Amino acid sequence: MGNWTRFANHVCQGFNVVPRPVYVDEGDVSRPLWVYFALRDIHPGEEITISYSSEHDPVPRDFGYSVQEWKDAANKARAEAPRGHRCYCGKALCRGTMFNAPPGEAFWEKSDGRRGG
């Protein structure tokens, strides 16, 4: 069972579709239809990818991390995440978890001298 998203995979970086709320014959803003829009042409046979945690590709320098510091933090986040939340997308900027942590708790949002939080 499930919905069409079972045919898409999560990736932390380089995803090709994003969700947007759309209202069709609905006056209640709390009841949108979620429609997925392609960010670019998707070729026949190409995997459809979405991000469960962000609509933007992560950029470590934007958060004050070197690439290695980002990888180390992502590995730690993966190890600490519940088993079904761990991300193994293999992207260079994998966050280590498919879902956002509570606000301010994701490693890229911590206020430890780096930007964010």
XYZ file of C-alpha atoms in Angstrom:
117
model
C 0.000 0.000 0.000
C 1.045 3.604 0.451
C 1.093 6.381 -2.072
C 3.172 7.321 -5.097
C 6.148 8.322 -2.934
C 7.015 4.646 -2.569
C 8.347 5.051 -6.130
C 10.712 7.886 -5.093
C 13.814 7.738 -2.948
C 15.099 10.261 -0.440
C 18.420 11.961 -1.114
C 19.958 14.806 0.863
C 21.413 16.544 -2.174
C 20.526 16.749 -5.855
C 16.852 15.741 -5.560
C 14.725 16.351 -8.642
C 11.198 16.970 -7.293
C 9.758 19.157 -4.505
C 6.300 19.209 -2.878
C 4.028 22.243 -2.992
C 0.569 22.748 -1.468
C -2.111 23.243 -4.115
C -5.725 24.187 -3.473
C -8.382 22.874 -5.853
C -11.979 23.613 -4.887
C -10.824 23.929 -1.272
C -11.301 27.065 0.801
C -9.607 25.683 3.912
C -5.873 26.490 3.861
C -5.220 23.601 6.256
C -6.331 21.070 3.602
C -4.024 21.364 0.611
C -3.356 18.725 -1.986
C 0.374 18.014 -2.020
C 1.641 18.121 -5.575
C 5.198 17.242 -6.536
C 6.888 19.406 -9.154
C 9.995 18.513 -11.112
C 12.928 20.868 -10.603
C 14.314 19.889 -14.007
C 13.570 17.461 -16.815
C 13.530 13.874 -15.563
C 14.652 11.430 -18.216
C 13.043 8.037 -18.916
C 14.478 5.483 -16.510
C 15.927 8.147 -14.187
C 15.182 7.728 -10.502
C 12.721 10.203 -8.962
C 14.294 11.643 -5.827
C 12.895 13.803 -3.045
C 14.242 15.189 0.201
C 12.266 14.499 3.354
C 14.171 17.163 5.254
C 14.761 20.206 3.074
C 13.913 21.941 -0.163
C 17.493 23.155 -0.532
C 20.748 21.349 -1.145
C 23.058 21.637 1.871
C 26.232 23.681 1.459
C 28.711 23.061 4.322
C 30.464 26.405 3.959
C 27.124 28.159 4.495
C 27.107 26.639 7.970
C 30.794 27.086 8.777
C 31.768 23.434 8.223
C 34.599 22.047 6.160
C 33.536 19.100 3.999
C 35.246 16.677 6.425
C 33.572 18.279 9.466
C 30.230 17.926 7.662
C 30.868 14.222 6.996
C 31.909 13.619 10.607
C 28.786 15.385 11.912
C 26.575 13.465 9.459
C 28.083 10.140 10.558
C 27.373 11.049 14.182
C 23.788 12.089 13.310
C 23.293 8.785 11.444
C 24.567 6.757 14.402
C 22.247 8.601 16.799
C 19.148 8.556 14.556
C 16.428 5.931 15.001
C 17.088 3.007 12.675
C 14.311 3.892 10.199
C 15.479 7.508 9.991
C 19.101 6.895 9.013
C 20.124 8.090 5.573
C 22.532 6.200 3.370
C 21.923 8.174 0.165
C 25.647 8.281 -0.561
C 25.637 11.930 -1.599
C 28.709 13.985 -0.724
C 26.607 16.172 1.575
C 24.432 13.494 3.148
C 22.934 14.758 6.419
C 22.992 11.279 7.974
C 19.265 11.315 8.673
C 16.264 11.476 6.357
C 14.159 13.618 8.649
C 14.866 16.927 10.335
C 15.652 16.921 14.014
C 13.528 19.173 16.240
C 14.165 22.864 15.459
C 17.656 23.927 16.492
C 18.880 20.371 17.147
C 20.154 19.377 13.699
C 23.953 19.592 13.535
C 23.730 22.202 10.777
C 21.568 24.399 13.054
C 23.609 24.219 16.266
C 24.961 27.468 17.618
C 28.488 26.332 18.432
C 30.307 29.125 16.671
C 28.918 28.086 13.301
C 26.166 29.861 11.449
C 22.620 28.803 12.344
C 20.706 28.106 15.552
